[in-house]
Amino acid sequence: MQKEQILILENSIKRLLRRGANKQLLNILKKTHMADLSIIFENLTPVNQEKLFNLLDNPEDIALLFSHLPEKTFVEFVKFVDFDKLVTVFDHMPSDDAAELLGCLDEELSDKILSKMKKEESYNVEQIMSYDEDTAGSLMVKDYVALEEDVKAKDVIEALQNKYLDVEMPFYIYVIDSYGKLVGISSLRQLVVESPDKPLKSFMATDIVSVKPYTDREVVARLVSRYDFLAIPVVDDDNRIIGIVTVDDVIDILHETATEDMLKMAGVGEDYVETQSILKGTRIRLPWLFASCLGGIANFFIIGRFESSLVQLTGLAAFIPIIMGMGGNIGTQSATIVVRGIATGRVNIRDFVKVISRELGVGFILGITYGALIAAVAKVSFMAESFSWALSVVVGCSILASMTVAAFVGTAVPMIFQRLNIDPAVATGPFVTTTMDLISIYCYFTITRLLLGF
């Protein structure tokens, strides 16, 4: 649903709530996806949230609403929900969503809910909650279709129609042997085109891609993205299937990872700004801005060291911002490309020399292009002055040196951080920009001294 449509729907729901028009509200709720309703729900007053919630009687709808609500909204609202109704909702919730939401709650309330849930559901949720939150185990769903290899195609279809009606991801049939070990996979499409009397083992795929419960969730996301899977099986150390990670969770991971990297690259932490207090936001940003401040002070001393050059050729000062800007921009571009490549698995530390060489080449070509352009601007701007040719050569060479070195630094630093097991996202933004400002200024005045002698 588009933003404008959600806004219209929100206004309609608020108006109907004021009028107490429950019949019309029920009609709207039947036609509205819970993902859209969660956006509206967040913007309602606590009183209206309660009124709207009381109109929902399907536990599966409520479970879906809860899973889409922001953590803060969910934690605040759930305090006022009838406990028995809450237990029923968690019983109807996918095990991975239930584990995630219970992990947001107070430990005492979470344990109390688990103790009242159905035994099988409670066991599945507790097993998922036992894994670290950044692992495949914390994301896996315990509902999947797993049948032995001798089961015939027609019996598989019958089982899907009767036994596995509520399975979240029925598009893959996981084939196991008599010991419960994963030996193959069949897609739903493959199943329906085969002869009804054929056993699974005769047409299952045996080139299985699986992960362990302790595999990092970003690795899982890359595998699902690379092979275009709808789900990937999670197996224990004995190769017995214990769950699956579905594509909807992978999309969430990719979104969260991209957001975290973007925020880190800007030097503002990992959390959304609306979840940060003033003090927390200040504390997170202070070190990065302090680094920029130190860089500015260092630039002050570098420029001071070359004060005599500026006195003799005042035109030099006019090009300081553009040289710093061009170096900083290409350095940030290179760093961003490499950070994203590392995050998606397309850039490997083993390719260090290859990646560095490619970015150096790009930086050199761009340096020549923009060096020539800005040198021409310098020549035209100071055409009447005797030093115009000298200034244009200095500016052109400085742009070339600055952009080439910046491309190297922007590429090398994230890869070195990755090699040291430090998040490479922190290498960009303030770090690379400040470093490049220093290098650009130093290159500029060093070239001035080398070519002009002052």
Coordinates of C-alpha atoms in Angstrom, one line a residue:
M1 CA 0.0 0.0 0.0
Q2 CA 1.3 3.4 -1.0
K3 CA 2.1 6.1 1.6
E4 CA -0.8 8.3 0.4
Q5 CA -3.2 5.3 0.7
I6 CA -2.0 4.5 4.2
L7 CA -2.6 8.1 5.3
I8 CA -6.1 8.1 3.9
L9 CA -6.8 4.7 5.7
E10 CA -5.3 6.1 8.9
N11 CA -7.6 9.1 8.8
S12 CA -10.6 6.9 8.1
I13 CA -9.8 4.6 11.0
K14 CA -9.3 7.5 13.4
R15 CA -12.7 9.0 12.3
L16 CA -14.5 5.7 12.8
L17 CA -12.9 5.1 16.2
R18 CA -14.2 8.5 17.3
R19 CA -17.7 7.6 16.2
G20 CA -17.5 4.1 17.7
A21 CA -18.4 2.6 14.3
N22 CA -17.2 -0.9 15.0
K23 CA -19.0 -2.6 12.2
Q24 CA -17.3 -0.4 9.6
L25 CA -14.0 -0.8 11.3
L26 CA -14.3 -4.6 11.2
N27 CA -14.9 -4.4 7.4
I28 CA -11.8 -2.3 7.0
L29 CA -9.7 -4.6 9.2
K30 CA -10.7 -7.7 7.1
K31 CA -9.4 -6.0 4.0
T32 CA -6.2 -4.5 5.5
H33 CA -2.9 -6.3 5.7
M34 CA -1.4 -6.3 9.2
A35 CA 1.8 -4.9 7.8
D36 CA -0.1 -1.8 6.8
L37 CA -2.2 -1.7 10.0
S38 CA 1.0 -1.8 12.1
I39 CA 2.0 1.6 10.6
I40 CA -1.4 3.1 11.5
F41 CA -1.4 1.4 14.9
E42 CA 1.8 3.0 15.9
N43 CA 0.4 6.5 15.2
L44 CA -2.8 6.0 17.4
T45 CA -3.2 7.1 21.0
P46 CA -3.0 4.3 23.6
V47 CA -6.8 4.4 24.0
N48 CA -7.4 4.1 20.3
Q49 CA -4.8 1.3 20.1
E50 CA -6.7 -0.7 22.7
K51 CA -10.1 -0.1 20.9
L52 CA -8.7 -1.2 17.6
F53 CA -6.9 -4.2 19.1
N54 CA -10.1 -5.4 20.8
L55 CA -11.7 -5.7 17.4
L56 CA -9.1 -8.3 16.3
D57 CA -10.1 -11.8 17.3
N58 CA -8.0 -13.9 15.0
P59 CA -4.7 -14.9 16.8
E60 CA -2.8 -15.3 13.6
D61 CA -3.8 -11.7 12.5
I62 CA -2.7 -10.4 15.9
A63 CA 0.6 -12.4 15.7
L64 CA 1.3 -10.8 12.3
L65 CA 0.5 -7.4 13.7
F66 CA 2.9 -7.8 16.6
S67 CA 5.7 -9.1 14.4
H68 CA 5.4 -5.8 12.3
L69 CA 5.2 -3.4 15.1
P70 CA 8.4 -1.4 16.1
E71 CA 9.9 -2.9 19.3
K72 CA 9.2 0.1 21.4
T73 CA 5.5 0.2 20.5
F74 CA 5.1 -3.6 21.0
V75 CA 6.8 -3.6 24.4
E76 CA 4.6 -0.7 25.6
F77 CA 1.3 -2.0 24.3
V78 CA 1.7 -5.6 25.3
K79 CA 1.6 -4.6 29.0
F80 CA -2.1 -4.0 28.7
V81 CA -3.0 -7.1 26.7
D82 CA -4.9 -9.9 28.5
F83 CA -2.4 -12.5 29.5
D84 CA -4.4 -15.5 28.3
K85 CA -5.0 -13.8 24.9
L86 CA -1.3 -13.1 24.7
V87 CA -0.4 -16.7 25.3
T88 CA -2.8 -17.8 22.5
V89 CA -1.3 -15.3 20.1
F90 CA 2.3 -16.6 20.8
D91 CA 1.0 -20.1 20.2
H92 CA -0.1 -19.1 16.7
M93 CA 3.0 -17.2 15.9
P94 CA 5.9 -18.6 13.8
S95 CA 8.6 -19.8 16.2
D96 CA 11.3 -17.3 14.9
D97 CA 9.0 -14.3 15.3
A98 CA 7.9 -15.5 18.8
A99 CA 11.5 -15.9 19.9
E100 CA 12.4 -12.4 18.6
L101 CA 9.4 -10.7 20.3
L102 CA 9.8 -12.6 23.6
G103 CA 13.4 -11.5 23.6
C104 CA 12.2 -7.9 23.7
L105 CA 10.1 -8.5 26.8
D106 CA 10.9 -8.4 30.5
E107 CA 12.5 -11.7 31.4
E108 CA 9.8 -12.5 34.0
L109 CA 6.9 -11.9 31.6
S110 CA 8.8 -13.8 28.8
D111 CA 9.3 -16.9 31.1
K112 CA 5.7 -16.7 32.2
I113 CA 4.4 -16.8 28.6
L114 CA 6.7 -19.7 27.7
S115 CA 5.5 -21.7 30.6
K116 CA 1.8 -21.4 29.5
M117 CA 2.4 -22.0 25.8
K118 CA 1.8 -25.4 24.2
K119 CA 4.7 -27.7 25.0
E120 CA 5.9 -28.2 21.4
E121 CA 5.7 -24.5 20.6
S122 CA 7.4 -23.5 23.8
Y123 CA 10.2 -26.0 23.2
N124 CA 10.8 -24.7 19.6
V125 CA 10.9 -21.1 20.8
E126 CA 13.2 -21.8 23.7
Q127 CA 15.6 -23.6 21.3
I128 CA 15.7 -20.6 19.0
M129 CA 16.2 -18.2 21.9
S130 CA 19.2 -20.3 23.0
Y131 CA 21.3 -19.1 20.0
D132 CA 23.0 -15.8 19.7
E133 CA 20.9 -13.2 17.9
D134 CA 23.3 -12.8 15.0
T135 CA 23.3 -16.5 14.0
A136 CA 21.2 -18.7 11.7
G137 CA 19.8 -20.5 14.8
S138 CA 18.1 -17.4 16.0
L139 CA 16.3 -16.9 12.7
M140 CA 15.2 -20.4 11.8
V141 CA 11.6 -21.6 11.6
K142 CA 10.9 -25.0 13.1
D143 CA 7.9 -25.7 10.8
Y144 CA 9.1 -27.3 7.6
V145 CA 8.3 -30.3 5.4
A146 CA 10.7 -33.2 6.0
L147 CA 9.9 -36.7 4.7
E148 CA 11.9 -39.9 4.2
E149 CA 13.4 -40.7 0.8
D150 CA 11.2 -43.7 0.1
V151 CA 8.0 -41.8 0.3
K152 CA 6.2 -41.7 -3.0
A153 CA 5.2 -38.4 -4.8
K154 CA 1.5 -39.0 -4.3
D155 CA 1.9 -39.6 -0.6
V156 CA 4.0 -36.4 -0.3
I157 CA 1.1 -34.4 -1.9
E158 CA -1.4 -36.1 0.4
A159 CA 0.8 -35.1 3.4
L160 CA 1.0 -31.5 2.2
Q161 CA -2.8 -31.4 2.0
N162 CA -3.5 -32.9 5.4
K163 CA -0.4 -32.8 7.8
Y164 CA 1.5 -29.7 6.7
L165 CA -1.3 -27.2 6.1
D166 CA 0.1 -24.5 8.4
V167 CA 3.8 -24.8 7.3
E168 CA 5.1 -21.3 6.5
M169 CA 7.4 -22.4 3.6
P170 CA 5.8 -25.5 1.8
F171 CA 7.7 -24.9 -1.5
Y172 CA 10.6 -27.2 -0.6
I173 CA 10.4 -30.8 0.6
Y174 CA 13.4 -31.8 2.6
V175 CA 14.4 -35.4 2.2
I176 CA 15.8 -37.3 5.1
D177 CA 17.1 -40.8 5.6
S178 CA 16.1 -43.3 8.3
Y179 CA 18.5 -41.5 10.8
G180 CA 16.9 -38.1 10.2
K181 CA 19.9 -36.8 8.2
L182 CA 19.3 -34.4 5.3
V183 CA 20.1 -36.2 2.0
G184 CA 18.2 -34.2 -0.6
I185 CA 15.7 -31.5 -1.5
S186 CA 12.7 -31.4 -3.9
S187 CA 10.8 -28.3 -5.0
L188 CA 7.1 -28.3 -5.0
R189 CA 7.2 -27.8 -8.8
Q190 CA 9.4 -30.8 -9.3
L191 CA 7.1 -32.9 -7.1
V192 CA 3.9 -32.2 -9.1
V193 CA 5.5 -33.0 -12.5
E194 CA 6.8 -36.4 -11.5
S195 CA 5.0 -39.7 -11.7
P196 CA 2.8 -40.3 -8.5
D197 CA 4.5 -43.6 -7.8
K198 CA 8.0 -42.3 -7.9
P199 CA 9.8 -42.1 -4.5
L200 CA 11.5 -38.9 -3.5
K201 CA 15.0 -40.3 -3.8
S202 CA 14.5 -40.8 -7.5
F203 CA 14.1 -37.1 -8.4
M204 CA 15.4 -35.2 -5.4
A205 CA 18.4 -32.8 -5.8
T206 CA 21.4 -33.9 -3.8
D207 CA 23.7 -30.8 -4.2
I208 CA 22.5 -29.3 -0.9
V209 CA 23.4 -25.9 0.4
S210 CA 22.9 -25.7 4.1
V211 CA 24.1 -23.8 7.2
K212 CA 24.8 -24.6 10.8
P213 CA 22.8 -23.0 13.6
Y214 CA 25.8 -20.9 14.6
T215 CA 26.5 -19.6 11.1
D216 CA 26.5 -15.8 11.0
R217 CA 23.2 -14.5 9.8
E218 CA 24.9 -12.2 7.1
V219 CA 26.5 -15.3 5.6
V220 CA 23.1 -16.9 5.5
A221 CA 21.7 -13.9 3.8
R222 CA 24.5 -13.9 1.2
L223 CA 23.8 -17.6 0.4
V224 CA 20.1 -17.2 0.0
S225 CA 20.7 -14.1 -2.2
R226 CA 23.4 -15.8 -4.3
Y227 CA 21.4 -18.9 -5.1
D228 CA 17.9 -17.3 -5.2
F229 CA 16.5 -19.6 -2.5
L230 CA 13.2 -19.2 -0.9
A231 CA 14.6 -20.9 2.2
I232 CA 17.8 -22.6 3.3
P233 CA 18.0 -25.6 5.7
V234 CA 19.7 -25.4 9.1
V235 CA 21.5 -28.6 10.1
D236 CA 23.3 -29.7 13.2
D237 CA 26.8 -31.2 13.3
D238 CA 25.3 -34.6 12.4
N239 CA 23.6 -33.2 9.3
R240 CA 20.1 -33.6 10.8
I241 CA 17.8 -30.8 9.8
I242 CA 16.6 -28.7 12.7
G243 CA 15.0 -25.7 11.0
I244 CA 15.0 -23.4 8.0
V245 CA 15.7 -19.8 7.4
T246 CA 13.1 -18.2 5.0
V247 CA 13.6 -15.4 2.5
D248 CA 11.5 -12.9 4.4
D249 CA 13.9 -13.0 7.3
V250 CA 16.8 -12.7 4.8
I251 CA 15.2 -9.5 3.4
D252 CA 15.1 -8.1 7.0
I253 CA 18.7 -9.0 7.5
L254 CA 19.8 -7.2 4.3
H255 CA 17.8 -4.2 5.2
E256 CA 19.2 -4.0 8.8
T257 CA 22.8 -4.6 7.6
A258 CA 22.6 -1.9 4.9
T259 CA 21.1 0.5 7.5
E260 CA 23.8 -0.3 10.1
D261 CA 26.6 0.1 7.6
M262 CA 25.2 3.4 6.4
L263 CA 24.9 4.8 9.9
K264 CA 28.4 3.6 10.8
M265 CA 29.8 5.1 7.7
A266 CA 28.3 8.5 8.8
G267 CA 29.8 8.0 12.2
V268 CA 26.4 8.1 14.1
G269 CA 26.3 4.5 15.5
E270 CA 24.0 1.7 14.5
D271 CA 20.6 2.8 15.8
Y272 CA 17.9 4.8 14.2
V273 CA 18.0 8.4 15.3
E274 CA 14.4 8.1 16.8
T275 CA 15.6 5.4 19.2
Q276 CA 18.5 7.5 20.5
S277 CA 18.3 9.8 23.5
I278 CA 20.0 13.2 23.3
L279 CA 22.9 12.0 25.5
K280 CA 23.3 8.7 23.6
G281 CA 23.3 10.5 20.3
T282 CA 25.9 13.0 21.6
R283 CA 28.1 10.2 23.1
I284 CA 28.1 8.2 19.8
R285 CA 28.9 11.1 17.5
L286 CA 31.5 12.9 19.8
P287 CA 34.5 10.6 19.0
W288 CA 34.0 10.9 15.2
L289 CA 33.6 14.6 15.3
F290 CA 36.6 14.9 17.6
A291 CA 38.6 13.0 14.9
S292 CA 37.4 15.5 12.3
C293 CA 38.3 18.3 14.7
L294 CA 41.8 16.9 15.1
G295 CA 42.1 16.7 11.4
G296 CA 41.1 20.3 11.0
I297 CA 43.7 21.3 13.5
A298 CA 46.4 19.3 11.7
N299 CA 45.4 21.0 8.5
F300 CA 45.9 24.4 10.2
F301 CA 49.4 23.5 11.1
I302 CA 50.2 22.1 7.7
I303 CA 49.0 25.3 6.0
G304 CA 50.9 27.3 8.5
R305 CA 54.1 25.5 7.6
F306 CA 53.6 26.5 4.0
E307 CA 52.6 30.1 4.8
S308 CA 55.5 31.5 2.9
S309 CA 54.2 29.8 -0.3
L310 CA 50.8 31.3 0.2
V311 CA 52.3 34.8 0.7
Q312 CA 54.3 34.5 -2.5
L313 CA 51.5 33.0 -4.6
T314 CA 48.1 34.0 -3.1
G315 CA 46.3 32.2 -5.9
L316 CA 47.1 28.9 -4.3
A317 CA 44.5 29.5 -1.5
A318 CA 41.7 29.6 -4.0
F319 CA 42.1 25.9 -5.0
I320 CA 42.5 24.4 -1.5
P321 CA 38.7 23.6 -1.1
I322 CA 38.4 21.9 -4.5
I323 CA 41.6 19.8 -4.0
M324 CA 40.4 18.7 -0.6
G325 CA 36.9 18.0 -1.9
M326 CA 37.9 16.0 -4.9
G327 CA 40.3 13.8 -2.8
G328 CA 37.7 13.3 0.0
N329 CA 34.9 12.4 -2.5
I330 CA 36.8 9.8 -4.4
G331 CA 38.2 8.3 -1.2
T332 CA 34.7 8.0 0.2
Q333 CA 33.4 6.5 -3.1
S334 CA 36.2 3.8 -3.1
A335 CA 35.6 3.0 0.6
T336 CA 31.8 2.7 0.1
I337 CA 32.3 0.4 -2.9
V338 CA 34.7 -1.9 -1.0
V339 CA 32.6 -1.9 2.2
R340 CA 29.5 -2.9 0.2
G341 CA 31.6 -5.5 -1.7
I342 CA 32.8 -7.0 1.6
A343 CA 29.3 -7.0 3.0
T344 CA 27.8 -8.8 0.0
G345 CA 30.7 -11.3 -0.3
R346 CA 31.8 -9.9 -3.7
V347 CA 35.1 -8.6 -2.4
N348 CA 37.5 -11.0 -0.7
I349 CA 40.7 -10.1 1.2
R350 CA 42.5 -12.6 -1.0
D351 CA 41.8 -10.2 -3.9
F352 CA 43.6 -7.3 -2.1
V353 CA 46.1 -6.5 -4.9
K354 CA 43.5 -6.9 -7.6
V355 CA 41.0 -4.6 -5.9
I356 CA 43.7 -2.0 -5.0
S357 CA 45.1 -2.0 -8.6
R358 CA 41.6 -1.5 -10.1
E359 CA 40.7 1.4 -7.8
L360 CA 44.2 3.0 -8.3
G361 CA 43.6 2.8 -12.1
V362 CA 40.2 4.5 -11.7
G363 CA 41.6 7.1 -9.4
F364 CA 44.5 7.8 -11.8
I365 CA 42.2 8.2 -14.8
L366 CA 39.8 10.4 -12.9
G367 CA 42.8 12.4 -11.5
I368 CA 44.1 13.1 -15.0
T369 CA 40.6 14.1 -16.3
Y370 CA 39.7 16.5 -13.5
G371 CA 43.3 17.6 -13.0
A372 CA 43.4 18.8 -16.7
L373 CA 40.0 20.5 -16.3
I374 CA 40.8 22.4 -13.1
A375 CA 44.3 23.2 -14.4
A376 CA 42.5 24.9 -17.4
V377 CA 40.3 26.8 -15.0
A378 CA 43.3 28.0 -13.1
K379 CA 45.0 29.1 -16.3
V380 CA 42.0 31.0 -17.5
S381 CA 41.2 32.6 -14.1
F382 CA 44.7 34.0 -13.6
M383 CA 45.5 34.5 -17.3
A384 CA 46.7 38.1 -16.7
E385 CA 49.2 37.0 -14.1
S386 CA 52.8 35.9 -14.9
F387 CA 52.4 32.8 -12.7
S388 CA 49.3 31.4 -14.5
W389 CA 51.1 28.5 -16.2
A390 CA 52.9 27.5 -13.1
L391 CA 49.8 27.6 -11.0
S392 CA 47.8 25.5 -13.5
V393 CA 50.5 22.9 -13.5
V394 CA 50.7 22.8 -9.7
V395 CA 46.9 22.5 -9.4
G396 CA 46.6 19.8 -12.1
C397 CA 49.4 17.7 -10.6
S398 CA 47.9 18.1 -7.1
I399 CA 44.4 17.0 -8.2
L400 CA 46.0 13.9 -9.9
A401 CA 48.1 13.0 -6.8
S402 CA 45.2 13.7 -4.4
M403 CA 42.6 11.6 -6.2
T404 CA 45.0 8.7 -6.9
V405 CA 46.2 8.5 -3.3
A406 CA 42.6 8.9 -2.1
A407 CA 41.4 5.9 -4.2
F408 CA 44.2 3.9 -2.6
V409 CA 43.4 4.9 0.9
G410 CA 39.7 4.5 0.5
T411 CA 40.2 0.9 -0.9
A412 CA 43.0 -0.2 1.4
V413 CA 41.7 0.9 4.8
P414 CA 38.4 -1.1 4.8
M415 CA 40.2 -4.2 3.6
I416 CA 42.9 -3.9 6.3
F417 CA 40.1 -3.4 8.9
Q418 CA 38.4 -6.5 7.6
R419 CA 41.7 -8.4 7.8
L420 CA 42.0 -7.3 11.5
N421 CA 38.4 -8.4 12.2
I422 CA 37.2 -4.8 12.7
D423 CA 33.9 -3.8 11.0
P424 CA 35.1 -2.1 7.7
A425 CA 32.1 0.2 7.8
V426 CA 33.8 2.3 10.4
A427 CA 36.6 3.0 8.0
T428 CA 34.5 5.3 5.8
G429 CA 32.8 8.6 6.5
P430 CA 34.8 10.8 9.0
F431 CA 37.9 8.5 9.1
V432 CA 38.6 8.4 5.4
T433 CA 37.4 12.0 4.8
T434 CA 39.6 13.5 7.5
T435 CA 42.6 11.4 6.4
M436 CA 42.2 12.5 2.8
D437 CA 41.9 16.2 3.8
L438 CA 45.3 15.9 5.4
I439 CA 46.9 14.0 2.5
S440 CA 45.4 16.4 -0.1
I441 CA 46.7 19.6 1.6
Y442 CA 50.1 18.0 2.2
C443 CA 50.4 16.9 -1.5
Y444 CA 49.3 20.3 -2.7
F445 CA 51.9 22.3 -0.9
T446 CA 54.6 19.7 -1.4
I447 CA 54.1 19.8 -5.1
T448 CA 54.1 23.6 -5.0
R449 CA 57.5 23.6 -3.3
L450 CA 58.9 20.9 -5.7
L451 CA 57.7 22.6 -8.9
L452 CA 57.9 26.3 -7.9
G453 CA 60.7 26.2 -5.4
F454 CA 58.9 28.1 -2.6

